[in-house]
Tab-separated table of C-alpha atoms and ligand atoms in Angstrom:
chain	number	residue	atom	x	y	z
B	24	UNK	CA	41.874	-59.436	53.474
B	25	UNK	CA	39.033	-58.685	55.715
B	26	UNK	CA	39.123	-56.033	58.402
B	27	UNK	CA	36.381	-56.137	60.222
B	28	UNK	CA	32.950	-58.605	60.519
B	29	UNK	CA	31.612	-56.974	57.487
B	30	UNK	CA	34.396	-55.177	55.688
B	31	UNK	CA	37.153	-56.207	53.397
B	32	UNK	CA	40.183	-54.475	52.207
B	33	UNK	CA	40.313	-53.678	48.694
B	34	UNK	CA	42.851	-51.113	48.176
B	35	UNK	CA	45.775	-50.051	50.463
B	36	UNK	CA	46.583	-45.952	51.140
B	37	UNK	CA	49.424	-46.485	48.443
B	38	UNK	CA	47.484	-47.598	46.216
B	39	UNK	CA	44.889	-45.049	46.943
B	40	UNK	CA	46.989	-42.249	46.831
B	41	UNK	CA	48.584	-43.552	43.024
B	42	UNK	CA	45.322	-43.623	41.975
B	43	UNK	CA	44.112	-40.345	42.719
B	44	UNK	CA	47.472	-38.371	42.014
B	45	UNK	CA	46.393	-39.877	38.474
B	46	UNK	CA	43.105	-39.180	38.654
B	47	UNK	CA	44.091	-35.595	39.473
B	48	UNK	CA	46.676	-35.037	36.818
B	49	UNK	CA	44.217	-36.802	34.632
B	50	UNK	CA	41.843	-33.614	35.511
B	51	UNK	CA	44.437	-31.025	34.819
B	52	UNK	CA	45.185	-32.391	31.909
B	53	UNK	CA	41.729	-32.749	30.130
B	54	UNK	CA	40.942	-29.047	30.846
B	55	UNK	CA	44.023	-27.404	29.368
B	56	UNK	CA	43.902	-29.706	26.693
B	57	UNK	CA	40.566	-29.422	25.385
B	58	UNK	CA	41.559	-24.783	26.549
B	59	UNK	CA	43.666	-25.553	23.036
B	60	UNK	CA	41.794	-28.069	21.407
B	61	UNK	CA	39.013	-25.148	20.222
B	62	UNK	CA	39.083	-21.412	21.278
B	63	UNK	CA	35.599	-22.135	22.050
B	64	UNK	CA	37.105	-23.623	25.316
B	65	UNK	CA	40.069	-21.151	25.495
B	66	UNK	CA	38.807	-19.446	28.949
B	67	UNK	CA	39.621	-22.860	30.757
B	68	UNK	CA	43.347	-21.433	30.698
B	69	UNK	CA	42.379	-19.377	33.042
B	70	UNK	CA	42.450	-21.685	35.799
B	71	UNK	CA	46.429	-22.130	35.240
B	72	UNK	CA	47.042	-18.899	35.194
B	73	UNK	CA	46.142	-17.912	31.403
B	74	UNK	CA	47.197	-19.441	27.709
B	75	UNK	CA	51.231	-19.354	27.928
B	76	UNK	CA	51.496	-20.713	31.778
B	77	UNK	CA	48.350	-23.853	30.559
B	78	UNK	CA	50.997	-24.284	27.418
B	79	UNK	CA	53.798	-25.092	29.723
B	80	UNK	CA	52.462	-27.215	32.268
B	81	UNK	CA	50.430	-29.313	30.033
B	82	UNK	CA	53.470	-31.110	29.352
B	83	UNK	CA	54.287	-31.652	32.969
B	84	UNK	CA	51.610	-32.734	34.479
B	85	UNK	CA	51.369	-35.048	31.158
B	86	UNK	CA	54.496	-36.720	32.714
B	87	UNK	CA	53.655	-36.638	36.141
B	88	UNK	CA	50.741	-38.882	34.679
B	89	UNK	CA	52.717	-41.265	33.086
B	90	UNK	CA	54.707	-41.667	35.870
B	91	UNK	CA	52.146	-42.254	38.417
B	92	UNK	CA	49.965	-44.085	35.905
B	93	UNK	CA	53.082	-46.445	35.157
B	94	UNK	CA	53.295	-46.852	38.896
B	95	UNK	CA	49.607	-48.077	39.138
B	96	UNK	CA	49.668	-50.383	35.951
B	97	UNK	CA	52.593	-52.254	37.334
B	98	UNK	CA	50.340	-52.847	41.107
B	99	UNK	CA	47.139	-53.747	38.588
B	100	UNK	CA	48.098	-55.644	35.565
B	101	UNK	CA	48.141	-58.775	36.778
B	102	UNK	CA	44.506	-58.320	38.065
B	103	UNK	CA	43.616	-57.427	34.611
B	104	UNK	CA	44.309	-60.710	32.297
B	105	UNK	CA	40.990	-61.564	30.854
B	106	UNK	CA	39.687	-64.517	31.152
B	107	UNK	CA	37.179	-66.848	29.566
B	108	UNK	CA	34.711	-66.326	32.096
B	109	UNK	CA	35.165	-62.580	31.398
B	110	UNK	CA	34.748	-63.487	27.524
B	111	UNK	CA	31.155	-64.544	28.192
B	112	UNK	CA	30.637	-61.702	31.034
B	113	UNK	CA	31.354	-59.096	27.138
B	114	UNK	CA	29.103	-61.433	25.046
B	115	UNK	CA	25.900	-60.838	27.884
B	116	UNK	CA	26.832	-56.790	28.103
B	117	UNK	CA	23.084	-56.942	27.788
B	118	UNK	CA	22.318	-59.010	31.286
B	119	UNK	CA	25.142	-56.261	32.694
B	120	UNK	CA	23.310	-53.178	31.789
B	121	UNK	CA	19.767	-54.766	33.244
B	122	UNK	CA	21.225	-55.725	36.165
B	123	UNK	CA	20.528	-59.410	35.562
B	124	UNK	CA	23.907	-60.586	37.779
B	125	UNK	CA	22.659	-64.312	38.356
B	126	UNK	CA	22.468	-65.019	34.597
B	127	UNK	CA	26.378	-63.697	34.565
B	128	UNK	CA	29.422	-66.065	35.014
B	129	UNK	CA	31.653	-65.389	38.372
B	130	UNK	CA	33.466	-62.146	38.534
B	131	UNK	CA	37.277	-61.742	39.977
B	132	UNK	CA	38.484	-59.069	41.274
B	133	UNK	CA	37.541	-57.024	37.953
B	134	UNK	CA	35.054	-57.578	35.183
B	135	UNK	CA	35.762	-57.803	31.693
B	136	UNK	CA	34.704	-54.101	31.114
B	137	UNK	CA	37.147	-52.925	33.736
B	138	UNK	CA	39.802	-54.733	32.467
B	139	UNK	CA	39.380	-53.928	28.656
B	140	UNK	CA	39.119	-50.668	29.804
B	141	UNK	CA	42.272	-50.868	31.606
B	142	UNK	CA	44.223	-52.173	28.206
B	143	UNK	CA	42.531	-49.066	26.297
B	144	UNK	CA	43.930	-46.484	29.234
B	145	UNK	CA	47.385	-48.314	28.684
B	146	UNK	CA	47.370	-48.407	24.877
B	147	UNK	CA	46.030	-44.225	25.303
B	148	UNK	CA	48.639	-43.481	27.488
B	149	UNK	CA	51.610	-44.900	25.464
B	150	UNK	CA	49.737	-43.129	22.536
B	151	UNK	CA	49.377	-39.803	24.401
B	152	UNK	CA	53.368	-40.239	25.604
B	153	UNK	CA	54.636	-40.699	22.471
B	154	UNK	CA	52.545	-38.504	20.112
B	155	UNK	CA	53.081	-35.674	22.687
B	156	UNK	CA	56.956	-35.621	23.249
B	157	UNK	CA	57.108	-35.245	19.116
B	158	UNK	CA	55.299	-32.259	19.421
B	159	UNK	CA	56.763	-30.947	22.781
B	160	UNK	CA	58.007	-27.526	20.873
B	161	UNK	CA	60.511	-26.848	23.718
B	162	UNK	CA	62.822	-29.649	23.758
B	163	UNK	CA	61.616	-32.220	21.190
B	164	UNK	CA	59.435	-31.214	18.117
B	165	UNK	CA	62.145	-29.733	16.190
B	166	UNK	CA	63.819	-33.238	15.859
B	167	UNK	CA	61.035	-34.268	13.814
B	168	UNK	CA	60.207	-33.505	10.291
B	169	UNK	CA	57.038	-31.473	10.016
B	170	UNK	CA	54.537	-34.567	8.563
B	171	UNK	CA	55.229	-36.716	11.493
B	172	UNK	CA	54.407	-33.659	14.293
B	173	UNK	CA	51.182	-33.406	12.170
B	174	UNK	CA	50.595	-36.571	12.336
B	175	UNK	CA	50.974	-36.779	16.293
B	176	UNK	CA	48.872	-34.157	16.601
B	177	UNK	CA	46.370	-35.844	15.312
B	178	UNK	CA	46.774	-39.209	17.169
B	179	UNK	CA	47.480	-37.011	20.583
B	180	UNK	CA	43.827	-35.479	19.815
B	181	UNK	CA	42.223	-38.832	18.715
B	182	UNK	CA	44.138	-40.812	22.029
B	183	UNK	CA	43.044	-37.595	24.437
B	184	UNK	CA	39.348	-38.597	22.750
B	185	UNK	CA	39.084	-42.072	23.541
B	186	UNK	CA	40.623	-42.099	26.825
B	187	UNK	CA	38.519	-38.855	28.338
B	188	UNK	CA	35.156	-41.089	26.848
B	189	UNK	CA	37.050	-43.899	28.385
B	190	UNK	CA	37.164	-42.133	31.710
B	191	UNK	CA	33.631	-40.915	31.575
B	192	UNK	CA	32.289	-44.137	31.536
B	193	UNK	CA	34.928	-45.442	34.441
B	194	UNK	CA	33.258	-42.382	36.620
B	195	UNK	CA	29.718	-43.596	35.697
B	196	UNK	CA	30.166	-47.423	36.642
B	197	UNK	CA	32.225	-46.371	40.059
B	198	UNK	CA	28.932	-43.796	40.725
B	199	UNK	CA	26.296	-46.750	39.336
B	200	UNK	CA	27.863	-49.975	41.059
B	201	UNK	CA	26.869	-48.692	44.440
B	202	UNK	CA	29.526	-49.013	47.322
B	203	UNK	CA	32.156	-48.485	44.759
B	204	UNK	CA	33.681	-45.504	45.293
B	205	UNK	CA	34.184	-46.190	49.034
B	206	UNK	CA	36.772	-48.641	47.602
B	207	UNK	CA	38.554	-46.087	46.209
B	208	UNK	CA	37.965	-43.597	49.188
B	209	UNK	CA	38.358	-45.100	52.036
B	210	UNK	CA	39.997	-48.793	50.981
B	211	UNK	CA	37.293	-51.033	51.714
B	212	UNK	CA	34.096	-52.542	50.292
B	213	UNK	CA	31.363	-54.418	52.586
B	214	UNK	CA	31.410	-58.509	52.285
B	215	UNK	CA	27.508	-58.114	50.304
B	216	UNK	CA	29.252	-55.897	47.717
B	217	UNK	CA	32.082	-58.642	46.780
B	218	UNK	CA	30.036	-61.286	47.187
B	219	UNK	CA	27.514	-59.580	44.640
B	220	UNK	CA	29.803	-57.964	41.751
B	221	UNK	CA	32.655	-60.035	42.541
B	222	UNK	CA	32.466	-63.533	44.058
B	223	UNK	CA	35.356	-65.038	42.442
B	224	UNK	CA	37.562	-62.547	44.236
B	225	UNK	CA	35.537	-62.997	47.293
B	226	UNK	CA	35.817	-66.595	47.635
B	227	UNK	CA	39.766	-66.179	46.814
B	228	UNK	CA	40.284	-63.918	49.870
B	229	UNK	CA	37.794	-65.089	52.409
B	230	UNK	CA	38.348	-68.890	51.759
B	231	UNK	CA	34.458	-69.573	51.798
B	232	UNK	CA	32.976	-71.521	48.798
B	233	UNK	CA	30.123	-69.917	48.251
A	311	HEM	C1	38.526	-38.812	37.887
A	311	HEM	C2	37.764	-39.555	38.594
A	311	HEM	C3	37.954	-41.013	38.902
A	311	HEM	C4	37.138	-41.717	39.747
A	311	HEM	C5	35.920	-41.168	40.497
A	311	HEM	C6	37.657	-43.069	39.801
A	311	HEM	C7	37.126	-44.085	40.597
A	311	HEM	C8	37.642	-45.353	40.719
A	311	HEM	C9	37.124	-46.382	41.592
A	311	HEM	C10	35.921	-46.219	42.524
A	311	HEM	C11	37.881	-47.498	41.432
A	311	HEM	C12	37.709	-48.843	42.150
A	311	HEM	C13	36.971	-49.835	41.227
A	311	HEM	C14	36.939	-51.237	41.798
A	311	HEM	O1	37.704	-51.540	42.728
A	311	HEM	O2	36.149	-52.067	41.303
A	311	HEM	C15	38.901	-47.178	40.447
A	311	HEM	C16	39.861	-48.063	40.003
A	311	HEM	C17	40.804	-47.760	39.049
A	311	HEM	N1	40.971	-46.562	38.390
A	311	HEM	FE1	39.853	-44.865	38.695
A	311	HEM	N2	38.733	-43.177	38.973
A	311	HEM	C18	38.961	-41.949	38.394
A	311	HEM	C19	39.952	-41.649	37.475
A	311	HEM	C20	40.873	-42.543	36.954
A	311	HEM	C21	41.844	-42.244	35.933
A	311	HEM	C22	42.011	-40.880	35.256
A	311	HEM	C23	42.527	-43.381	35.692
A	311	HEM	C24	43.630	-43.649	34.690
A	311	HEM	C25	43.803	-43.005	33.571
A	311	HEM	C26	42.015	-44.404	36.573
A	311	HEM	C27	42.479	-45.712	36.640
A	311	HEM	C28	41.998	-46.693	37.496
A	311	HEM	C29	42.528	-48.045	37.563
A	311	HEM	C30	43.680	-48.608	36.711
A	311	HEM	C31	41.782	-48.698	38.545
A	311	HEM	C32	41.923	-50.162	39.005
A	311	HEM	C33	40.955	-50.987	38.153
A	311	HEM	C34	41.678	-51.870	37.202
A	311	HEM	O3	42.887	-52.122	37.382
A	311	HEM	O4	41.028	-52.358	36.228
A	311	HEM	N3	40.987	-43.863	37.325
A	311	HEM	N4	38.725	-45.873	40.028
């Protein structure tokens, strides 16, 4: 939809908002996770009040995240089916990172790295859900027979992994694809920004053909 001569409206303020009450759970959760990952980084329970108060709101907010991460994967799915253009857009990762863009094929409204990266945040979420209600000492982890809790333990650690690397990168491309952020700031992107990392989606909602 396009608000103005040279701006276009990418994300609404409820869409906005779900994305950075995950983002800041997200946050939360890294740093008092990793506080019990390695005493090494045991001083980062200090910033929720010491060890025992980061050891019961981990949990929480670990919900909270699921919740409002459930919330945005229903608005974005759809957006997020690869397709064979996005195929080929993997196979020349190479023309990505040099910042060849005409050799590329046209981009919708994501590119195949945001949207594989979208399926590993899903399949790290259900991951980090399940492995970390088994060992939820309080209400759950006595249900379970020791092997499995070790077991989740290990797939909540190697899950948290994958999905904080996961993240890293998502902050780096938002930073590096400049005029991206403002998307997620402020709701809108300028016309030259669509038309360059996304044409496909540009074309859709501006009607033009080229
Ligand atoms: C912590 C700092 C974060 C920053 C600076 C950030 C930034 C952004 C930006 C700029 C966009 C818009 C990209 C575009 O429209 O092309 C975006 C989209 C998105 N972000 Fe984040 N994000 C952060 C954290 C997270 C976290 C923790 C998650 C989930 C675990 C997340 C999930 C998403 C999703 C699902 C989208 C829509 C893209 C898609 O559906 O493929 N973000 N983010």
């Amino acid at each position: 939809m396009s608000i103005s001569n040279n701006l276009l409206l990418r994300y609404r303020s409820a869409e906005r908002a779900n994305h950075w009450l995950v983002a800041i759970t997200f946050i939360l959760l890294a740093l008092s996770g990793l506080a019990f990952f390695d005493p090494s980084w045991f001083w980062l329970t200090t910033f929720f009040g010491g060890g025992p108060w980061a050891r019961i709101i981990h949990p929480w907010l670990g919900v909270v995240m699921v919740i409002s991460f459930t919330a945005l994967a229903t608005r974005m799915w759809r957006h997020n089916l690869l397709t064979a253009n996005d195929r080929r857009w993997l196979r020349q990762i190479g023309d990505v990172a040099r910042n060849r863009e005409e050799r590329l094929p046209e981009v919708g409204r994501y590119n195949g790295g945001q949207k594989v990266l979208f399926w590993i945040m899903i399949s790290c979420m259900f991951l980090l859900l399940a492995s970390g209600l088994i060992i939820w000492y309080q209400y759950f982890a006595l249900y379970f027979p020791v092997e499995v809790r070790r077991i989740a333990v290990v797939v909540h650690a190697v899950a948290a992994f994958v999905l904080i690397a996961g993240i890293l990168v998502h902050i780096y491309a938002a930073i590096w694809v400049r005029g991206t952020m403002g998307a997620m700031i402020r709701g809108t992107v300028s016309r030259a920004w669509a038309k360059k990392h996304h044409r496909g989606w540009y074309r859709k909602i501006t009607g033009e053909s080229e």
